[in-house]
N, CA, C and O atoms as a GROMACS GRO file, in nm:
protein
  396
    1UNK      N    1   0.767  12.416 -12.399
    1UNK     CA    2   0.903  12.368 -12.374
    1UNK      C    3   0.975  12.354 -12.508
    1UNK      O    4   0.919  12.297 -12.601
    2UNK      N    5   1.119  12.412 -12.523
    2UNK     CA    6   1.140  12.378 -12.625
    2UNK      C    7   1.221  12.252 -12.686
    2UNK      O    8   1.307  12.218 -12.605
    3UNK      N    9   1.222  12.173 -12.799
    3UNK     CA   10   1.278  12.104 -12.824
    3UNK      C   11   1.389  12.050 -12.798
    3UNK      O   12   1.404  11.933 -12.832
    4UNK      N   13   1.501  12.122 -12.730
    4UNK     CA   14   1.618  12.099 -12.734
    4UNK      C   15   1.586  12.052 -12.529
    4UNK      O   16   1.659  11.976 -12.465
    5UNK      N   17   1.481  12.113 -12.482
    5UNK     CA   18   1.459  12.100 -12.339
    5UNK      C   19   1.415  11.938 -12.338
    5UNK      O   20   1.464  11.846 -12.272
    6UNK      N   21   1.318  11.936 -12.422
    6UNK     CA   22   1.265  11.791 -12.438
    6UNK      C   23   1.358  11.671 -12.454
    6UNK      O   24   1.343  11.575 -12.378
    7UNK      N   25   1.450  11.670 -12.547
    7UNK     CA   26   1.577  11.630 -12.627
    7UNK      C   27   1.693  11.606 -12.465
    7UNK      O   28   1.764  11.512 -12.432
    8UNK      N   29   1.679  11.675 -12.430
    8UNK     CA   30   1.787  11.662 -12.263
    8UNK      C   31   1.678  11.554 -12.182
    8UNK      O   32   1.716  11.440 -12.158
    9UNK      N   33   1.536  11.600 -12.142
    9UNK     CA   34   1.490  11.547 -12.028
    9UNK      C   35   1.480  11.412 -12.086
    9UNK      O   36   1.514  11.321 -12.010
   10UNK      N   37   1.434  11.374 -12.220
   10UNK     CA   38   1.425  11.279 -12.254
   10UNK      C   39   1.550  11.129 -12.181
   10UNK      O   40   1.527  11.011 -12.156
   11UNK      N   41   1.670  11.208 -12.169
   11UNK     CA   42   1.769  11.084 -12.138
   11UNK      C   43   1.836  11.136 -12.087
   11UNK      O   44   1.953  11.144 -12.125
   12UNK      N   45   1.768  11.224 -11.922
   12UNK     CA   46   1.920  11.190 -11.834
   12UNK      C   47   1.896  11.074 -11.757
   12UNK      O   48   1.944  11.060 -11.644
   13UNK      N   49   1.803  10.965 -11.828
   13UNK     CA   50   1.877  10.806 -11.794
   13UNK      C   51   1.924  10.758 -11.843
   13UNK      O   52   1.934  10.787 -11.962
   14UNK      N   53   1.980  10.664 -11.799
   14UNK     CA   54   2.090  10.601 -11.898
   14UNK      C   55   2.029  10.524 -12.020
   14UNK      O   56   1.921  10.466 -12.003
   15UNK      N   57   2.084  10.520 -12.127
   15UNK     CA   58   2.035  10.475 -12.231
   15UNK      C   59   2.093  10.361 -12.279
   15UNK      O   60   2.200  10.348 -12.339
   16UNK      N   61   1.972  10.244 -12.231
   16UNK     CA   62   2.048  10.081 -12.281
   16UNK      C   63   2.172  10.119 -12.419
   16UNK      O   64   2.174  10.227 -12.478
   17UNK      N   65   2.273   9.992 -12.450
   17UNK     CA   66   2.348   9.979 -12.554
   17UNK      C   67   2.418   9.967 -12.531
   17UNK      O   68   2.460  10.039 -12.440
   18UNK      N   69   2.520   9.848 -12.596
   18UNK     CA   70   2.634   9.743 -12.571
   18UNK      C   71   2.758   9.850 -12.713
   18UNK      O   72   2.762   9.899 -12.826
   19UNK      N   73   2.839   9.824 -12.576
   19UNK     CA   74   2.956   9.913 -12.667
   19UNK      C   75   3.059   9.776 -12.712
   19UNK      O   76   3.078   9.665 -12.663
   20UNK      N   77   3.119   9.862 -12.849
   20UNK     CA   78   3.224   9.741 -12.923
   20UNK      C   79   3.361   9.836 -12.919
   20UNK      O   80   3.366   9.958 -12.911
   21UNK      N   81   3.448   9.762 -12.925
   21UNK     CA   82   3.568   9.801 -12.932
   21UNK      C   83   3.621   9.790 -13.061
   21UNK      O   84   3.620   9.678 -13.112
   22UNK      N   85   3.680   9.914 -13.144
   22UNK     CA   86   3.732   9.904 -13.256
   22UNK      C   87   3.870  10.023 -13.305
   22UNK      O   88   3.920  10.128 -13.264
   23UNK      N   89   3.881   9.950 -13.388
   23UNK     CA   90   4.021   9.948 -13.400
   23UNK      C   91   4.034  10.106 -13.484
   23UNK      O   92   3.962  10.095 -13.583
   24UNK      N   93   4.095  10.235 -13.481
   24UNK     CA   94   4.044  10.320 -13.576
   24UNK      C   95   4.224  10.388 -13.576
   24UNK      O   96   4.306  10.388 -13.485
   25UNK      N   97   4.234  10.442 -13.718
   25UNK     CA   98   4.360  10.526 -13.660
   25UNK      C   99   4.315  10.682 -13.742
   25UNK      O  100   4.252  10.707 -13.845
   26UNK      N  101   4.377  10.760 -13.646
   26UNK     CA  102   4.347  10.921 -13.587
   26UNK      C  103   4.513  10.973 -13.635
   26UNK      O  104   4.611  10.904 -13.663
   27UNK      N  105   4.496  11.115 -13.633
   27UNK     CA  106   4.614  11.185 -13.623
   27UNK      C  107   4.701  11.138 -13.474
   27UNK      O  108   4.655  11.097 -13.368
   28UNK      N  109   4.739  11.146 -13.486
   28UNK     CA  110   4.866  11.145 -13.356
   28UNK      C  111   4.824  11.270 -13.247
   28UNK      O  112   4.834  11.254 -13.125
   29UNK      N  113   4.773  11.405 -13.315
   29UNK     CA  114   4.794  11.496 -13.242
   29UNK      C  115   4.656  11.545 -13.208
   29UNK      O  116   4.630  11.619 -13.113
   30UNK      N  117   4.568  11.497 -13.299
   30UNK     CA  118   4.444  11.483 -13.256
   30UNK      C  119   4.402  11.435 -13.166
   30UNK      O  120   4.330  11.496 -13.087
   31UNK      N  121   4.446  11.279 -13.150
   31UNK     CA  122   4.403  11.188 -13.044
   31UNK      C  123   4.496  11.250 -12.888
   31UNK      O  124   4.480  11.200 -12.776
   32UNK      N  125   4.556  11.324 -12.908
   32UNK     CA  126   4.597  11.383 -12.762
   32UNK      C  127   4.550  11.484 -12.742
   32UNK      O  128   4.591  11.524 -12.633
   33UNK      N  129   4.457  11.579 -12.807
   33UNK     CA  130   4.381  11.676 -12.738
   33UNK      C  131   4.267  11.621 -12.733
   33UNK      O  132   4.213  11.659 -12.630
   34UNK      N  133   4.170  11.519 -12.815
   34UNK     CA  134   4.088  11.452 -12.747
   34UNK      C  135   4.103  11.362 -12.631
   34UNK      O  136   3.997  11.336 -12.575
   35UNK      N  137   4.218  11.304 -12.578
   35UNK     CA  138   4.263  11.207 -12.486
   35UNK      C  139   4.272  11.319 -12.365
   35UNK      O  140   4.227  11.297 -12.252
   36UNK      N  141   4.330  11.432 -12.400
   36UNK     CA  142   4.310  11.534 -12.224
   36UNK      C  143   4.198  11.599 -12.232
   36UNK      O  144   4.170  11.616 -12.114
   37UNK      N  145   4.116  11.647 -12.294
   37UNK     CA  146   3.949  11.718 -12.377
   37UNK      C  147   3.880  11.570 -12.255
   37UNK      O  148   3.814  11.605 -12.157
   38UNK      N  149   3.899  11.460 -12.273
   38UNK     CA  150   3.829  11.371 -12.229
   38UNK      C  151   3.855  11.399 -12.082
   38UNK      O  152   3.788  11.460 -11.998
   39UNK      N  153   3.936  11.354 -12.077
   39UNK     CA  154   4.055  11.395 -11.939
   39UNK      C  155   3.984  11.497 -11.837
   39UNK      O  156   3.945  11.479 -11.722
   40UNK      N  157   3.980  11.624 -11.931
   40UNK     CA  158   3.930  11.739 -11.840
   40UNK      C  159   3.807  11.720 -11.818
   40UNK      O  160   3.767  11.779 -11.718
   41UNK      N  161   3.731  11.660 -11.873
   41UNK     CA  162   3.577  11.662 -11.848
   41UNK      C  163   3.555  11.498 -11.814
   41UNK      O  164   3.462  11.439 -11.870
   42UNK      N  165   3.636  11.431 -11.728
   42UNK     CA  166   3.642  11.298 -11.643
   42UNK      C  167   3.527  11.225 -11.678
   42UNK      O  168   3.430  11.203 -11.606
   43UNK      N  169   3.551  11.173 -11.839
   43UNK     CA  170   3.462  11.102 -11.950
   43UNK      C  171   3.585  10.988 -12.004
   43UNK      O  172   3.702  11.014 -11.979
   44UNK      N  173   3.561  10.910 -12.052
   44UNK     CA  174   3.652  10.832 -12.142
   44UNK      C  175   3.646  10.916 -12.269
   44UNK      O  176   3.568  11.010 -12.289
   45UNK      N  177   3.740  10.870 -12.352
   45UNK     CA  178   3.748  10.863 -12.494
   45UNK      C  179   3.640  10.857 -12.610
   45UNK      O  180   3.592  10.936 -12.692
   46UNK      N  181   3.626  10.717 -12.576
   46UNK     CA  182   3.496  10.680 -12.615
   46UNK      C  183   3.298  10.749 -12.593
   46UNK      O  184   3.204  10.765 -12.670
   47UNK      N  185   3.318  10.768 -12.467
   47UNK     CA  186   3.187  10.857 -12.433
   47UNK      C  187   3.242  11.009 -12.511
   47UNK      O  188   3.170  11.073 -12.587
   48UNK      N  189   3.345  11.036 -12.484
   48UNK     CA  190   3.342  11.209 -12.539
   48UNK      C  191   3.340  11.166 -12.710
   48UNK      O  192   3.259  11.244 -12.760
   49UNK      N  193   3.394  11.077 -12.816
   49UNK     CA  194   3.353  11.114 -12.930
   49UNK      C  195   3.205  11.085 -12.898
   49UNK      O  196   3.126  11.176 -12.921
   50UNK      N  197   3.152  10.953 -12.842
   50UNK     CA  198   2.960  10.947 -12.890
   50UNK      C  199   2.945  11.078 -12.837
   50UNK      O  200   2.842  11.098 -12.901
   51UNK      N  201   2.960  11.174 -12.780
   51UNK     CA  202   2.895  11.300 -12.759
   51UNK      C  203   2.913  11.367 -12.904
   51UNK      O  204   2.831  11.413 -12.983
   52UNK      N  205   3.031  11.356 -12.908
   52UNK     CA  206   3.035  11.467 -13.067
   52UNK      C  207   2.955  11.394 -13.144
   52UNK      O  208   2.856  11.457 -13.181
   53UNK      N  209   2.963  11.252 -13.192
   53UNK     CA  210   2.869  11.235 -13.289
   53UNK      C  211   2.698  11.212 -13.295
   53UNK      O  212   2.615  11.184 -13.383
   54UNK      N  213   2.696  11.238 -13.158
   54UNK     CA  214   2.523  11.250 -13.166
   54UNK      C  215   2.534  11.362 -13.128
   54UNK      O  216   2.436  11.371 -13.054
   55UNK      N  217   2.584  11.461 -13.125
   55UNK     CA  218   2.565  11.616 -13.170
   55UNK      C  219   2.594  11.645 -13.317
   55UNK      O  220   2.535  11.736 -13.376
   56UNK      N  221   2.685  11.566 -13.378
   56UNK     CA  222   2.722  11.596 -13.554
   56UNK      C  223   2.617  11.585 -13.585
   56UNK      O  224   2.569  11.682 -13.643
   57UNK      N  225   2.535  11.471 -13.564
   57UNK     CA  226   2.409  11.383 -13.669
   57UNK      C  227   2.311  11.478 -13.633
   57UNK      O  228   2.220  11.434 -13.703
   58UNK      N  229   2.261  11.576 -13.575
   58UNK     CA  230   2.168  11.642 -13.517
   58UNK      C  231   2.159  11.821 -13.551
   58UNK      O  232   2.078  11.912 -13.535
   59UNK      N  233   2.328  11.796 -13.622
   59UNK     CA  234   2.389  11.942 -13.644
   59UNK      C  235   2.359  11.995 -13.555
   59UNK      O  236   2.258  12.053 -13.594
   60UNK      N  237   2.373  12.023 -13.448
   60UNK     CA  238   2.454  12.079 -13.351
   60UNK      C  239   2.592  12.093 -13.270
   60UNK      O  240   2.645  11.997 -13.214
   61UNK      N  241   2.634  12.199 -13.269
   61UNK     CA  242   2.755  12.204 -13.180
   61UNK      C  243   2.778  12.119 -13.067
   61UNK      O  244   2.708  12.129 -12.966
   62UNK      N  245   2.876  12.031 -13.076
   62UNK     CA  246   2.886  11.990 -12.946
   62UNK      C  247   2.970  12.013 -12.779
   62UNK      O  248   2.968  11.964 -12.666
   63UNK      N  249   3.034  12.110 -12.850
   63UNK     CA  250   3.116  12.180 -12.716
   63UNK      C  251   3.080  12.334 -12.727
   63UNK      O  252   3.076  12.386 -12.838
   64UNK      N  253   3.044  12.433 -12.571
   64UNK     CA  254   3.027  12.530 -12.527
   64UNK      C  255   3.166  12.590 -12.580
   64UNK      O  256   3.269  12.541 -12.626
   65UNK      N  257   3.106  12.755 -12.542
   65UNK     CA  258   3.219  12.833 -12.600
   65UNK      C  259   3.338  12.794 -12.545
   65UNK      O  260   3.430  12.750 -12.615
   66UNK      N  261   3.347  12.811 -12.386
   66UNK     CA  262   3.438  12.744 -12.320
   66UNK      C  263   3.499  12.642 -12.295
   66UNK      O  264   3.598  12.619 -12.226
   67UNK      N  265   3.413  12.560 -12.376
   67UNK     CA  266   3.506  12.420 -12.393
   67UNK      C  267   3.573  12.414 -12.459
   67UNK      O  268   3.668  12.336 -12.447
   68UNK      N  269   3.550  12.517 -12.595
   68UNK     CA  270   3.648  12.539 -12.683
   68UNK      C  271   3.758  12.603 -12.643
   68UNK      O  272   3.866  12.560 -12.682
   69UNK      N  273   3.751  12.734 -12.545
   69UNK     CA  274   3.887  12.801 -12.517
   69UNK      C  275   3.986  12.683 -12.503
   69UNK      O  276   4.100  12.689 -12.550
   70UNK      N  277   3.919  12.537 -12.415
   70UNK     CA  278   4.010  12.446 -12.342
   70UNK      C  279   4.080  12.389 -12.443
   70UNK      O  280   4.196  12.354 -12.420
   71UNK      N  281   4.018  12.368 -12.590
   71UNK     CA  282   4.057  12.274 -12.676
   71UNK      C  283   4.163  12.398 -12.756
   71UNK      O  284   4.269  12.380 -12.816
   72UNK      N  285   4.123  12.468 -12.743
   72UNK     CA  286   4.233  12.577 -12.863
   72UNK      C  287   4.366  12.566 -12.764
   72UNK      O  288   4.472  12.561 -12.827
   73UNK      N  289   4.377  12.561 -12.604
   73UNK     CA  290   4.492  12.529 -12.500
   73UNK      C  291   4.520  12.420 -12.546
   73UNK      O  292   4.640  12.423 -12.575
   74UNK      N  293   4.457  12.280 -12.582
   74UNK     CA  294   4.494  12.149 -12.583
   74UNK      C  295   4.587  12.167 -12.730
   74UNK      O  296   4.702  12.127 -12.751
   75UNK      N  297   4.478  12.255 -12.838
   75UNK     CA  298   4.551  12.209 -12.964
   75UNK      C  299   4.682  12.290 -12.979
   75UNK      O  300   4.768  12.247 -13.055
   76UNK      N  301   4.704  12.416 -12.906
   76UNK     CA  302   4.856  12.475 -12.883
   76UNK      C  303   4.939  12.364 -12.833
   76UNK      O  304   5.033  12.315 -12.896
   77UNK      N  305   4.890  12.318 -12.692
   77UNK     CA  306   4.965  12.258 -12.620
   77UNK      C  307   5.061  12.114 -12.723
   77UNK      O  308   5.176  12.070 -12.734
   78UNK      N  309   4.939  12.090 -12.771
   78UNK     CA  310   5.009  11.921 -12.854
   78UNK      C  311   5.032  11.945 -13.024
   78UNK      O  312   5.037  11.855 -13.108
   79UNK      N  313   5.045  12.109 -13.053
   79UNK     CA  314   5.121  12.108 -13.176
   79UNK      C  315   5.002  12.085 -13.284
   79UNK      O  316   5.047  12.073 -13.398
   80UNK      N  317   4.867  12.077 -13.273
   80UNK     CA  318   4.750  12.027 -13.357
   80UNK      C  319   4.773  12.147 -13.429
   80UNK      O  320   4.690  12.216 -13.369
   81UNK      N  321   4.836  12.242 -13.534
   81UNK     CA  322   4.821  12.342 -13.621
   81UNK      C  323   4.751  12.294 -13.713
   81UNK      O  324   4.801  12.297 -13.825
   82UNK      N  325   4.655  12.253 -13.703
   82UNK     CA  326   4.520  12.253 -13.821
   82UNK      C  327   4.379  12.272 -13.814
   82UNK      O  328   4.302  12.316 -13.729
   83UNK      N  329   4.372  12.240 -13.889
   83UNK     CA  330   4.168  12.283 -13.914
   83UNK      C  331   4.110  12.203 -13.945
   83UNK      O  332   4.172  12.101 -13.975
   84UNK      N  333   3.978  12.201 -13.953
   84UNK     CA  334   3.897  12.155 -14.064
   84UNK      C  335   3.908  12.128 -14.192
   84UNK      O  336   3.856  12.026 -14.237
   85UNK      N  337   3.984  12.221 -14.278
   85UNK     CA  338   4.053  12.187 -14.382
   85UNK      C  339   4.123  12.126 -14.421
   85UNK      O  340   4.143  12.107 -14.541
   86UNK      N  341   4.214  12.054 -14.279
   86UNK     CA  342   4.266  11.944 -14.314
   86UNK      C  343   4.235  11.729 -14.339
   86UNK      O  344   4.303  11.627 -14.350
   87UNK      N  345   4.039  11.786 -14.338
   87UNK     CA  346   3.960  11.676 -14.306
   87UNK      C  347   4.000  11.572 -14.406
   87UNK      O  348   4.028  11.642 -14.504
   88UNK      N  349   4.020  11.438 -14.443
   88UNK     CA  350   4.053  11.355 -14.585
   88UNK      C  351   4.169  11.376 -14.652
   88UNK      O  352   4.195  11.332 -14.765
   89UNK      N  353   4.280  11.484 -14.543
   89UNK     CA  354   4.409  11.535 -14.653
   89UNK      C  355   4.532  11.476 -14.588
   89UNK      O  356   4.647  11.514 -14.613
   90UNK      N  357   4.494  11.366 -14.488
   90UNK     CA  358   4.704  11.326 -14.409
   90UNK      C  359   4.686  11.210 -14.456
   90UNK      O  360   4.598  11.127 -14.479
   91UNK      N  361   4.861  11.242 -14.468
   91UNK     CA  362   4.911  11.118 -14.574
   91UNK      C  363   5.042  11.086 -14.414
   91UNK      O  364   5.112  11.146 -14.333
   92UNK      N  365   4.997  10.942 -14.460
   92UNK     CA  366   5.104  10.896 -14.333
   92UNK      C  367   5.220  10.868 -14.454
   92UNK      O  368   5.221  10.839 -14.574
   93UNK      N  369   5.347  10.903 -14.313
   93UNK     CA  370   5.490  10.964 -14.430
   93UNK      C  371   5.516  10.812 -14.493
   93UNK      O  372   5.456  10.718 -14.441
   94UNK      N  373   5.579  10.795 -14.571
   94UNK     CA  374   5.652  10.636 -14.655
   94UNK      C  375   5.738  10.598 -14.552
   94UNK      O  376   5.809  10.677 -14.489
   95UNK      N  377   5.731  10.465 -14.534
   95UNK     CA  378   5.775  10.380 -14.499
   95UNK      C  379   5.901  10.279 -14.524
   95UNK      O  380   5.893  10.204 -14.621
   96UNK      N  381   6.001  10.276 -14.450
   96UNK     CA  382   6.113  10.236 -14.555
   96UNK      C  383   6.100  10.096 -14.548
   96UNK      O  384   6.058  10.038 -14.448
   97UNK      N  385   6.148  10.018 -14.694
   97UNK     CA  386   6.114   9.917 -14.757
   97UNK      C  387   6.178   9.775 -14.630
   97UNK      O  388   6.133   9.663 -14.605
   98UNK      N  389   6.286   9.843 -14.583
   98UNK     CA  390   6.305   9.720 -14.508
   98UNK      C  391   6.277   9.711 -14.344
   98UNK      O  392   6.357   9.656 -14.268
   99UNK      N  393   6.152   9.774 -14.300
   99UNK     CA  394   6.081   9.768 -14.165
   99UNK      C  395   6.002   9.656 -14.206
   99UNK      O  396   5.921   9.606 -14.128
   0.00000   0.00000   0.00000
């Protein structure tokens, strides 16, 4: 059997752990193709990033080819024109002094 078979059977039970609520801020346009990405696959928010990040930590992909077609629709749809390259590079615009 291979590893990745083991790695599934291991936990399609549910896996004890108390979730926290926290406070994070995201692109604007990000968080709306993850907010319908979630949407389409009738998950919260929250469950669809822990999917990506216990697929990051594991290096593996975490969405099928076709999940991607959905997300390249989401990121047209909500204006997301970026990449990866834009990881550590948005600058939220200035703020005027008397807000």
């Amino acid at each position: 059997m291979e590893r990745d078979e083991v790695s599934t059977r291991r936990y399609m039970q549910k896996v004890p752990g108390k979730r926290v609520q926290i406070g994070v801020r995201m692109e604007m346009r990000m968080v709306k193709v993850l907010k319908a990405l979630a949407e389409y696959d009738d998950m919260s928010l929250g469950e669809l990033l822990e999917g990506v990040v216990l697929h990051v930590f594991e290096r593996k992909l975490p969405f099928s080819e076709e999940t991607l077609k959905v997300v390249a629709q989401f990121k047209a749809a909500y204006g997301m024109d970026y990449d990866a390259s834009a990881s550590h590079q948005f600058q939220e615009p200035a703020r005027d002094s008397d807000e």
